[in-house]
Amino acid sequence: YLQAEEYDFAMAELVEAITLNPDNRDNLAAQANYHLGTALLAIDRAALAVNAFREALKLGWRDAGVYLALGQALTSQGKFDDAIAQYREALRLAPGTTEAYAGLGLAYEASGRVDEAVTQYERFLQSAPATDDHGVDAIKQRLAKLKERRKM
């Protein structure tokens, strides 16, 4: 359901999976919480997504993707310092994760930490796959604006 962007159906199934697996057997409840958070983030319910991602972590799912998603949700809430911590943890677990560099850049930029944002955007550009033209172009534009702003 998530891939088809049928979020209501996806969320109903995920909540049922969580309810039916209170012992988190095979880490299924943790994974269901992560996917629930992803669905909630897709429909702009960042606060609820944060809760779902934190529950996935509490249940023991220590995956870089969970920390990335939590960072995105926190960034959308304007909780930049918390988001930065999550992106850093994602990088600790999966060094070189391009999405974490982009997320760090966005969080630093939004919090007014221009030099740190520039550094993270440059790291993103060094590690981004060649097939990610849209993401690369967007970061290049942000980076150019930040460098211009630093000159002023």
mmCIF file of N, CA, C and O in Angstrom, residues 16-117:
data_model
loop_
_atom_site.group_PDB
_atom_site.id
_atom_site.type_symbol
_atom_site.label_atom_id
_atom_site.label_comp_id
_atom_site.label_asym_id
_atom_site.label_seq_id
_atom_site.Cartn_x
_atom_site.Cartn_y
_atom_site.Cartn_z
ATOM 1 N N GLU A 16 -2.446 -2.570 12.663
ATOM 2 C CA GLU A 16 -2.870 -3.934 12.998
ATOM 3 C C GLU A 16 -1.654 -4.830 13.240
ATOM 4 O O GLU A 16 -1.636 -5.623 14.181
ATOM 5 N N ALA A 17 -0.626 -4.697 12.418
ATOM 6 C CA ALA A 17 0.583 -5.499 12.597
ATOM 7 C C ALA A 17 1.242 -5.199 13.942
ATOM 8 O O ALA A 17 1.722 -6.115 14.621
ATOM 9 N N ILE A 18 1.253 -3.944 14.321
ATOM 10 C CA ILE A 18 1.833 -3.554 15.609
ATOM 11 C C ILE A 18 1.022 -4.140 16.752
ATOM 12 O O ILE A 18 1.564 -4.695 17.710
ATOM 13 N N THR A 19 -0.303 -4.058 16.628
ATOM 14 C CA THR A 19 -1.198 -4.562 17.663
ATOM 15 C C THR A 19 -1.087 -6.072 17.820
ATOM 16 O O THR A 19 -1.107 -6.591 18.941
ATOM 17 N N LEU A 20 -0.947 -6.775 16.698
ATOM 18 C CA LEU A 20 -0.880 -8.238 16.730
ATOM 19 C C LEU A 20 0.489 -8.766 17.165
ATOM 20 O O LEU A 20 0.632 -9.968 17.404
ATOM 21 N N ASN A 21 1.467 -7.902 17.271
ATOM 22 C CA ASN A 21 2.815 -8.336 17.619
ATOM 23 C C ASN A 21 3.381 -7.494 18.766
ATOM 24 O O ASN A 21 4.411 -6.825 18.604
ATOM 25 N N PRO A 22 2.737 -7.529 19.933
ATOM 26 C CA PRO A 22 3.204 -6.686 21.038
ATOM 27 C C PRO A 22 4.590 -7.076 21.553
ATOM 28 O O PRO A 22 5.272 -6.265 22.168
ATOM 29 N N ASP A 23 5.024 -8.311 21.288
ATOM 30 C CA ASP A 23 6.333 -8.765 21.751
ATOM 31 C C ASP A 23 7.455 -8.425 20.775
ATOM 32 O O ASP A 23 8.608 -8.764 21.012
ATOM 33 N N ASN A 24 7.104 -7.797 19.661
ATOM 34 C CA ASN A 24 8.075 -7.392 18.644
ATOM 35 C C ASN A 24 8.866 -8.594 18.116
ATOM 36 O O ASN A 24 10.045 -8.508 17.836
ATOM 37 N N ARG A 25 8.165 -9.704 17.961
ATOM 38 C CA ARG A 25 8.812 -10.911 17.455
ATOM 39 C C ARG A 25 9.410 -10.644 16.076
ATOM 40 O O ARG A 25 8.781 -10.026 15.235
ATOM 41 N N ASP A 26 10.637 -11.072 15.886
ATOM 42 C CA ASP A 26 11.378 -10.880 14.624
ATOM 43 C C ASP A 26 11.473 -9.415 14.217
ATOM 44 O O ASP A 26 11.603 -9.106 13.033
ATOM 45 N N ASN A 27 11.364 -8.525 15.195
ATOM 46 C CA ASN A 27 11.489 -7.081 14.949
ATOM 47 C C ASN A 27 10.362 -6.535 14.059
ATOM 48 O O ASN A 27 10.486 -5.457 13.495
ATOM 49 N N LEU A 28 9.250 -7.275 13.965
ATOM 50 C CA LEU A 28 8.171 -6.871 13.067
ATOM 51 C C LEU A 28 7.454 -5.611 13.537
ATOM 52 O O LEU A 28 7.096 -4.762 12.724
ATOM 53 N N ALA A 29 7.239 -5.477 14.835
ATOM 54 C CA ALA A 29 6.563 -4.276 15.331
ATOM 55 C C ALA A 29 7.445 -3.043 15.130
ATOM 56 O O ALA A 29 6.952 -1.963 14.790
ATOM 57 N N ALA A 30 8.743 -3.206 15.306
ATOM 58 C CA ALA A 30 9.661 -2.087 15.086
ATOM 59 C C ALA A 30 9.624 -1.670 13.622
ATOM 60 O O ALA A 30 9.546 -0.476 13.302
ATOM 61 N N GLN A 31 9.671 -2.640 12.718
ATOM 62 C CA GLN A 31 9.617 -2.332 11.296
ATOM 63 C C GLN A 31 8.279 -1.709 10.906
ATOM 64 O O GLN A 31 8.231 -0.772 10.106
ATOM 65 N N ALA A 32 7.205 -2.210 11.497
ATOM 66 C CA ALA A 32 5.880 -1.651 11.210
ATOM 67 C C ALA A 32 5.803 -0.201 11.684
ATOM 68 O O ALA A 32 5.213 0.650 11.006
ATOM 69 N N ASN A 33 6.399 0.094 12.838
ATOM 70 C CA ASN A 33 6.432 1.482 13.315
ATOM 71 C C ASN A 33 7.213 2.377 12.364
ATOM 72 O O ASN A 33 6.811 3.500 12.092
ATOM 73 N N TYR A 34 8.327 1.874 11.857
ATOM 74 C CA TYR A 34 9.100 2.644 10.884
ATOM 75 C C TYR A 34 8.257 2.945 9.641
ATOM 76 O O TYR A 34 8.189 4.084 9.182
ATOM 77 N N HIS A 35 7.612 1.935 9.106
ATOM 78 C CA HIS A 35 6.802 2.138 7.903
ATOM 79 C C HIS A 35 5.586 3.030 8.184
ATOM 80 O O HIS A 35 5.189 3.819 7.326
ATOM 81 N N LEU A 36 5.027 2.913 9.382
ATOM 82 C CA LEU A 36 3.941 3.802 9.780
ATOM 83 C C LEU A 36 4.442 5.240 9.802
ATOM 84 O O LEU A 36 3.777 6.157 9.298
ATOM 85 N N GLY A 37 5.610 5.453 10.357
ATOM 86 C CA GLY A 37 6.196 6.791 10.370
ATOM 87 C C GLY A 37 6.411 7.331 8.963
ATOM 88 O O GLY A 37 6.154 8.505 8.687
ATOM 89 N N THR A 38 6.854 6.465 8.067
ATOM 90 C CA THR A 38 7.055 6.867 6.671
ATOM 91 C C THR A 38 5.740 7.311 6.043
ATOM 92 O O THR A 38 5.691 8.329 5.345
ATOM 93 N N ALA A 39 4.677 6.565 6.290
ATOM 94 C CA ALA A 39 3.355 6.936 5.758
ATOM 95 C C ALA A 39 2.891 8.260 6.360
ATOM 96 O O ALA A 39 2.373 9.126 5.647
ATOM 97 N N LEU A 40 3.072 8.419 7.649
ATOM 98 C CA LEU A 40 2.650 9.655 8.313
ATOM 99 C C LEU A 40 3.443 10.855 7.796
ATOM 100 O O LEU A 40 2.882 11.932 7.590
ATOM 101 N N LEU A 41 4.715 10.665 7.570
ATOM 102 C CA LEU A 41 5.541 11.753 7.031
ATOM 103 C C LEU A 41 5.082 12.124 5.625
ATOM 104 O O LEU A 41 5.046 13.304 5.272
ATOM 105 N N ALA A 42 4.682 11.132 4.845
ATOM 106 C CA ALA A 42 4.227 11.382 3.471
ATOM 107 C C ALA A 42 2.940 12.203 3.427
ATOM 108 O O ALA A 42 2.694 12.912 2.449
ATOM 109 N N ILE A 43 2.137 12.133 4.486
ATOM 110 C CA ILE A 43 0.890 12.916 4.517
ATOM 111 C C ILE A 43 1.009 14.123 5.447
ATOM 112 O O ILE A 43 0.017 14.630 5.952
ATOM 113 N N ASP A 44 2.252 14.548 5.672
ATOM 114 C CA ASP A 44 2.543 15.757 6.451
ATOM 115 C C ASP A 44 2.064 15.683 7.900
ATOM 116 O O ASP A 44 1.562 16.670 8.447
ATOM 117 N N ARG A 45 2.225 14.538 8.506
ATOM 118 C CA ARG A 45 1.907 14.363 9.927
ATOM 119 C C ARG A 45 3.214 14.086 10.682
ATOM 120 O O ARG A 45 3.412 13.026 11.260
ATOM 121 N N ALA A 46 4.104 15.079 10.630
ATOM 122 C CA ALA A 46 5.468 14.907 11.142
ATOM 123 C C ALA A 46 5.510 14.561 12.628
ATOM 124 O O ALA A 46 6.315 13.724 13.046
ATOM 125 N N ALA A 47 4.669 15.180 13.432
ATOM 126 C CA ALA A 47 4.703 14.912 14.878
ATOM 127 C C ALA A 47 4.379 13.452 15.166
ATOM 128 O O ALA A 47 5.034 12.800 15.988
ATOM 129 N N LEU A 48 3.380 12.925 14.478
ATOM 130 C CA LEU A 48 3.036 11.516 14.658
ATOM 131 C C LEU A 48 4.117 10.610 14.085
ATOM 132 O O LEU A 48 4.410 9.544 14.634
ATOM 133 N N ALA A 49 4.726 11.039 12.988
ATOM 134 C CA ALA A 49 5.811 10.266 12.391
ATOM 135 C C ALA A 49 6.985 10.168 13.364
ATOM 136 O O ALA A 49 7.578 9.098 13.523
ATOM 137 N N VAL A 50 7.308 11.275 14.030
ATOM 138 C CA VAL A 50 8.393 11.270 15.019
ATOM 139 C C VAL A 50 8.107 10.214 16.083
ATOM 140 O O VAL A 50 8.991 9.431 16.448
ATOM 141 N N ASN A 51 6.873 10.164 16.566
ATOM 142 C CA ASN A 51 6.511 9.180 17.585
ATOM 143 C C ASN A 51 6.711 7.758 17.075
ATOM 144 O O ASN A 51 7.231 6.893 17.794
ATOM 145 N N ALA A 52 6.307 7.505 15.836
ATOM 146 C CA ALA A 52 6.437 6.162 15.269
ATOM 147 C C ALA A 52 7.906 5.784 15.086
ATOM 148 O O ALA A 52 8.317 4.658 15.408
ATOM 149 N N PHE A 53 8.714 6.718 14.594
ATOM 150 C CA PHE A 53 10.142 6.431 14.418
ATOM 151 C C PHE A 53 10.823 6.188 15.765
ATOM 152 O O PHE A 53 11.648 5.285 15.909
ATOM 153 N N ARG A 54 10.475 6.999 16.757
ATOM 154 C CA ARG A 54 11.069 6.811 18.081
ATOM 155 C C ARG A 54 10.653 5.459 18.676
ATOM 156 O O ARG A 54 11.439 4.807 19.360
ATOM 157 N N GLU A 55 9.432 5.047 18.416
ATOM 158 C CA GLU A 55 8.979 3.733 18.891
ATOM 159 C C GLU A 55 9.764 2.614 18.207
ATOM 160 O O GLU A 55 10.136 1.629 18.849
ATOM 161 N N ALA A 56 10.022 2.756 16.917
ATOM 162 C CA ALA A 56 10.833 1.752 16.207
ATOM 163 C C ALA A 56 12.215 1.641 16.850
ATOM 164 O O ALA A 56 12.728 0.530 17.056
ATOM 165 N N LEU A 57 12.803 2.779 17.192
ATOM 166 C CA LEU A 57 14.111 2.769 17.847
ATOM 167 C C LEU A 57 14.022 2.158 19.244
ATOM 168 O O LEU A 57 14.887 1.372 19.645
ATOM 169 N N LYS A 58 12.973 2.515 19.966
ATOM 170 C CA LYS A 58 12.775 1.988 21.323
ATOM 171 C C LYS A 58 12.647 0.463 21.297
ATOM 172 O O LYS A 58 13.128 -0.227 22.198
ATOM 173 N N LEU A 59 12.032 -0.049 20.229
ATOM 174 C CA LEU A 59 11.862 -1.492 20.091
ATOM 175 C C LEU A 59 13.123 -2.186 19.585
ATOM 176 O O LEU A 59 13.149 -3.403 19.433
ATOM 177 N N GLY A 60 14.160 -1.400 19.319
ATOM 178 C CA GLY A 60 15.445 -1.995 19.002
ATOM 179 C C GLY A 60 15.866 -1.996 17.554
ATOM 180 O O GLY A 60 16.876 -2.607 17.207
ATOM 181 N N TRP A 61 15.111 -1.343 16.685
ATOM 182 C CA TRP A 61 15.515 -1.340 15.280
ATOM 183 C C TRP A 61 16.484 -0.190 15.050
ATOM 184 O O TRP A 61 16.094 0.943 14.860
ATOM 185 N N ARG A 62 17.761 -0.484 15.078
ATOM 186 C CA ARG A 62 18.819 0.511 14.937
ATOM 187 C C ARG A 62 19.344 0.505 13.508
ATOM 188 O O ARG A 62 20.416 -0.003 13.222
ATOM 189 N N ASP A 63 18.587 1.072 12.617
ATOM 190 C CA ASP A 63 18.927 1.110 11.204
ATOM 191 C C ASP A 63 19.117 2.572 10.791
ATOM 192 O O ASP A 63 18.382 3.453 11.254
ATOM 193 N N ALA A 64 20.106 2.825 9.932
ATOM 194 C CA ALA A 64 20.357 4.201 9.495
ATOM 195 C C ALA A 64 19.118 4.832 8.883
ATOM 196 O O ALA A 64 18.872 6.033 9.052
ATOM 197 N N GLY A 65 18.310 4.048 8.197
ATOM 198 C CA GLY A 65 17.091 4.571 7.576
ATOM 199 C C GLY A 65 16.103 5.142 8.578
ATOM 200 O O GLY A 65 15.424 6.127 8.293
ATOM 201 N N VAL A 66 16.030 4.538 9.748
ATOM 202 C CA VAL A 66 15.139 5.055 10.794
ATOM 203 C C VAL A 66 15.636 6.417 11.266
ATOM 204 O O VAL A 66 14.856 7.363 11.410
ATOM 205 N N TYR A 67 16.938 6.535 11.460
ATOM 206 C CA TYR A 67 17.502 7.806 11.905
ATOM 207 C C TYR A 67 17.365 8.884 10.830
ATOM 208 O O TYR A 67 17.086 10.043 11.144
ATOM 209 N N LEU A 68 17.527 8.501 9.570
ATOM 210 C CA LEU A 68 17.321 9.465 8.478
ATOM 211 C C LEU A 68 15.889 9.977 8.468
ATOM 212 O O LEU A 68 15.646 11.185 8.371
ATOM 213 N N ALA A 69 14.952 9.056 8.553
ATOM 214 C CA ALA A 69 13.540 9.444 8.520
ATOM 215 C C ALA A 69 13.171 10.298 9.727
ATOM 216 O O ALA A 69 12.439 11.288 9.602
ATOM 217 N N LEU A 70 13.695 9.932 10.879
ATOM 218 C CA LEU A 70 13.449 10.729 12.082
ATOM 219 C C LEU A 70 14.039 12.128 11.916
ATOM 220 O O LEU A 70 13.403 13.128 12.269
ATOM 221 N N GLY A 71 15.219 12.218 11.336
ATOM 222 C CA GLY A 71 15.821 13.517 11.058
ATOM 223 C C GLY A 71 14.960 14.357 10.131
ATOM 224 O O GLY A 71 14.776 15.561 10.349
ATOM 225 N N GLN A 72 14.402 13.735 9.110
ATOM 226 C CA GLN A 72 13.525 14.459 8.182
ATOM 227 C C GLN A 72 12.282 14.975 8.899
ATOM 228 O O GLN A 72 11.876 16.125 8.705
ATOM 229 N N ALA A 73 11.691 14.137 9.721
ATOM 230 C CA ALA A 73 10.481 14.546 10.445
ATOM 231 C C ALA A 73 10.789 15.694 11.405
ATOM 232 O O ALA A 73 10.020 16.658 11.500
ATOM 233 N N LEU A 74 11.902 15.596 12.100
ATOM 234 C CA LEU A 74 12.275 16.657 13.039
ATOM 235 C C LEU A 74 12.612 17.954 12.310
ATOM 236 O O LEU A 74 12.258 19.039 12.775
ATOM 237 N N THR A 75 13.273 17.850 11.164
ATOM 238 C CA THR A 75 13.569 19.039 10.372
ATOM 239 C C THR A 75 12.279 19.724 9.950
ATOM 240 O O THR A 75 12.167 20.953 10.036
ATOM 241 N N SER A 76 11.302 18.941 9.532
ATOM 242 C CA SER A 76 10.035 19.544 9.092
ATOM 243 C C SER A 76 9.291 20.202 10.244
ATOM 244 O O SER A 76 8.460 21.077 10.024
ATOM 245 N N GLN A 77 9.610 19.821 11.466
ATOM 246 C CA GLN A 77 9.019 20.450 12.646
ATOM 247 C C GLN A 77 9.835 21.645 13.138
ATOM 248 O O GLN A 77 9.452 22.285 14.114
ATOM 249 N N GLY A 78 10.973 21.896 12.514
ATOM 250 C CA GLY A 78 11.827 22.989 12.954
ATOM 251 C C GLY A 78 12.699 22.648 14.143
ATOM 252 O O GLY A 78 13.278 23.531 14.769
ATOM 253 N N LYS A 79 12.841 21.366 14.448
ATOM 254 C CA LYS A 79 13.671 20.915 15.569
ATOM 255 C C LYS A 79 15.046 20.522 15.022
ATOM 256 O O LYS A 79 15.408 19.351 14.950
ATOM 257 N N PHE A 80 15.797 21.544 14.631
ATOM 258 C CA PHE A 80 17.014 21.329 13.864
ATOM 259 C C PHE A 80 18.127 20.652 14.653
ATOM 260 O O PHE A 80 18.822 19.776 14.122
ATOM 261 N N ASP A 81 18.328 21.022 15.905
ATOM 262 C CA ASP A 81 19.388 20.386 16.688
ATOM 263 C C ASP A 81 19.107 18.898 16.882
ATOM 264 O O ASP A 81 20.018 18.072 16.772
ATOM 265 N N ASP A 82 17.858 18.560 17.153
ATOM 266 C CA ASP A 82 17.488 17.150 17.277
ATOM 267 C C ASP A 82 17.670 16.423 15.947
ATOM 268 O O ASP A 82 18.143 15.283 15.909
ATOM 269 N N ALA A 83 17.289 17.074 14.854
ATOM 270 C CA ALA A 83 17.438 16.470 13.532
ATOM 271 C C ALA A 83 18.907 16.217 13.218
ATOM 272 O O ALA A 83 19.273 15.147 12.713
ATOM 273 N N ILE A 84 19.755 17.181 13.534
ATOM 274 C CA ILE A 84 21.190 17.046 13.283
ATOM 275 C C ILE A 84 21.744 15.824 14.013
ATOM 276 O O ILE A 84 22.517 15.035 13.450
ATOM 277 N N ALA A 85 21.320 15.620 15.241
ATOM 278 C CA ALA A 85 21.770 14.451 16.008
ATOM 279 C C ALA A 85 21.354 13.145 15.321
ATOM 280 O O ALA A 85 22.129 12.182 15.285
ATOM 281 N N GLN A 86 20.155 13.129 14.756
ATOM 282 C CA GLN A 86 19.677 11.908 14.085
ATOM 283 C C GLN A 86 20.455 11.648 12.794
ATOM 284 O O GLN A 86 20.818 10.499 12.497
ATOM 285 N N TYR A 87 20.704 12.695 12.021
ATOM 286 C CA TYR A 87 21.495 12.521 10.794
ATOM 287 C C TYR A 87 22.913 12.049 11.117
ATOM 288 O O TYR A 87 23.476 11.213 10.409
ATOM 289 N N ARG A 88 23.485 12.572 12.183
ATOM 290 C CA ARG A 88 24.829 12.152 12.581
ATOM 291 C C ARG A 88 24.844 10.668 12.974
ATOM 292 O O ARG A 88 25.787 9.938 12.668
ATOM 293 N N GLU A 89 23.793 10.234 13.654
ATOM 294 C CA GLU A 89 23.701 8.815 14.025
ATOM 295 C C GLU A 89 23.553 7.951 12.773
ATOM 296 O O GLU A 89 24.140 6.867 12.691
ATOM 297 N N ALA A 90 22.798 8.418 11.804
ATOM 298 C CA ALA A 90 22.664 7.677 10.544
ATOM 299 C C ALA A 90 24.034 7.530 9.885
ATOM 300 O O ALA A 90 24.374 6.443 9.381
ATOM 301 N N LEU A 91 24.834 8.583 9.904
ATOM 302 C CA LEU A 91 26.173 8.520 9.324
ATOM 303 C C LEU A 91 27.100 7.609 10.130
ATOM 304 O O LEU A 91 27.970 6.938 9.564
ATOM 305 N N ARG A 92 26.902 7.578 11.428
ATOM 306 C CA ARG A 92 27.720 6.677 12.255
ATOM 307 C C ARG A 92 27.421 5.225 11.881
ATOM 308 O O ARG A 92 28.317 4.394 11.761
ATOM 309 N N LEU A 93 26.150 4.927 11.674
ATOM 310 C CA LEU A 93 25.742 3.559 11.337
ATOM 311 C C LEU A 93 26.051 3.193 9.892
ATOM 312 O O LEU A 93 26.318 2.028 9.590
ATOM 313 N N ALA A 94 25.958 4.169 9.015
ATOM 314 C CA ALA A 94 26.179 3.932 7.581
ATOM 315 C C ALA A 94 26.996 5.089 7.011
ATOM 316 O O ALA A 94 26.445 6.002 6.399
ATOM 317 N N PRO A 95 28.305 5.073 7.246
ATOM 318 C CA PRO A 95 29.157 6.177 6.778
ATOM 319 C C PRO A 95 28.998 6.415 5.276
ATOM 320 O O PRO A 95 28.872 5.472 4.492
ATOM 321 N N GLY A 96 28.979 7.697 4.908
ATOM 322 C CA GLY A 96 28.871 8.059 3.500
ATOM 323 C C GLY A 96 27.459 8.116 2.964
ATOM 324 O O GLY A 96 27.264 8.287 1.760
ATOM 325 N N THR A 97 26.463 7.994 3.819
ATOM 326 C CA THR A 97 25.070 8.036 3.380
ATOM 327 C C THR A 97 24.742 9.423 2.833
ATOM 328 O O THR A 97 24.703 10.398 3.578
ATOM 329 N N THR A 98 24.514 9.506 1.539
ATOM 330 C CA THR A 98 24.319 10.807 0.896
ATOM 331 C C THR A 98 23.115 11.552 1.452
ATOM 332 O O THR A 98 23.173 12.769 1.623
ATOM 333 N N GLU A 99 22.039 10.832 1.737
ATOM 334 C CA GLU A 99 20.839 11.484 2.259
ATOM 335 C C GLU A 99 21.109 12.167 3.589
ATOM 336 O O GLU A 99 20.508 13.199 3.896
ATOM 337 N N ALA A 100 22.001 11.592 4.386
ATOM 338 C CA ALA A 100 22.328 12.201 5.673
ATOM 339 C C ALA A 100 23.084 13.513 5.475
ATOM 340 O O ALA A 100 22.851 14.481 6.194
ATOM 341 N N TYR A 101 23.981 13.545 4.488
ATOM 342 C CA TYR A 101 24.681 14.802 4.204
ATOM 343 C C TYR A 101 23.692 15.884 3.768
ATOM 344 O O TYR A 101 23.787 17.035 4.207
ATOM 345 N N ALA A 102 22.757 15.517 2.906
ATOM 346 C CA ALA A 102 21.751 16.491 2.457
ATOM 347 C C ALA A 102 20.902 16.955 3.629
ATOM 348 O O ALA A 102 20.629 18.150 3.782
ATOM 349 N N GLY A 103 20.470 16.012 4.459
ATOM 350 C CA GLY A 103 19.661 16.369 5.619
ATOM 351 C C GLY A 103 20.398 17.274 6.583
ATOM 352 O O GLY A 103 19.839 18.253 7.095
ATOM 353 N N LEU A 104 21.666 16.957 6.832
ATOM 354 C CA LEU A 104 22.472 17.823 7.694
ATOM 355 C C LEU A 104 22.585 19.215 7.096
ATOM 356 O O LEU A 104 22.454 20.216 7.806
ATOM 357 N N GLY A 105 22.819 19.282 5.794
ATOM 358 C CA GLY A 105 22.914 20.581 5.140
ATOM 359 C C GLY A 105 21.644 21.399 5.305
ATOM 360 O O GLY A 105 21.690 22.587 5.642
ATOM 361 N N LEU A 106 20.507 20.756 5.103
ATOM 362 C CA LEU A 106 19.221 21.454 5.243
ATOM 363 C C LEU A 106 19.006 21.932 6.675
ATOM 364 O O LEU A 106 18.566 23.066 6.901
ATOM 365 N N ALA A 107 19.302 21.055 7.639
ATOM 366 C CA ALA A 107 19.094 21.426 9.041
ATOM 367 C C ALA A 107 20.040 22.547 9.461
ATOM 368 O O ALA A 107 19.637 23.489 10.156
ATOM 369 N N TYR A 108 21.303 22.449 9.050
ATOM 370 C CA TYR A 108 22.247 23.523 9.370
ATOM 371 C C TYR A 108 21.833 24.836 8.700
ATOM 372 O O TYR A 108 21.877 25.903 9.316
ATOM 373 N N GLU A 109 21.434 24.748 7.441
ATOM 374 C CA GLU A 109 21.019 25.963 6.727
ATOM 375 C C GLU A 109 19.819 26.608 7.419
ATOM 376 O O GLU A 109 19.807 27.822 7.651
ATOM 377 N N ALA A 110 18.830 25.808 7.752
ATOM 378 C CA ALA A 110 17.624 26.341 8.378
ATOM 379 C C ALA A 110 17.900 26.939 9.750
ATOM 380 O O ALA A 110 17.200 27.857 10.177
ATOM 381 N N SER A 111 18.942 26.447 10.414
ATOM 382 C CA SER A 111 19.267 26.982 11.737
ATOM 383 C C SER A 111 20.305 28.104 11.670
ATOM 384 O O SER A 111 20.794 28.561 12.705
ATOM 385 N N GLY A 112 20.636 28.528 10.441
ATOM 386 C CA GLY A 112 21.532 29.662 10.272
ATOM 387 C C GLY A 112 23.005 29.330 10.370
ATOM 388 O O GLY A 112 23.846 30.226 10.437
ATOM 389 N N ARG A 113 23.351 28.066 10.364
ATOM 390 C CA ARG A 113 24.748 27.634 10.471
ATOM 391 C C ARG A 113 25.300 27.404 9.060
ATOM 392 O O ARG A 113 25.462 26.283 8.601
ATOM 393 N N VAL A 114 25.565 28.499 8.378
ATOM 394 C CA VAL A 114 25.881 28.497 6.951
ATOM 395 C C VAL A 114 27.142 27.697 6.635
ATOM 396 O O VAL A 114 27.156 26.884 5.702
ATOM 397 N N ASP A 115 28.225 27.921 7.368
ATOM 398 C CA ASP A 115 29.478 27.227 7.074
ATOM 399 C C ASP A 115 29.308 25.708 7.176
ATOM 400 O O ASP A 115 29.822 24.958 6.335
ATOM 401 N N GLU A 116 28.594 25.270 8.204
ATOM 402 C CA GLU A 116 28.369 23.832 8.371
ATOM 403 C C GLU A 116 27.464 23.290 7.260
ATOM 404 O O GLU A 116 27.667 22.170 6.778
ATOM 405 N N ALA A 117 26.484 24.076 6.849
ATOM 406 C CA ALA A 117 25.605 23.667 5.749
ATOM 407 C C ALA A 117 26.405 23.503 4.464
ATOM 408 O O ALA A 117 26.246 22.504 3.743
#
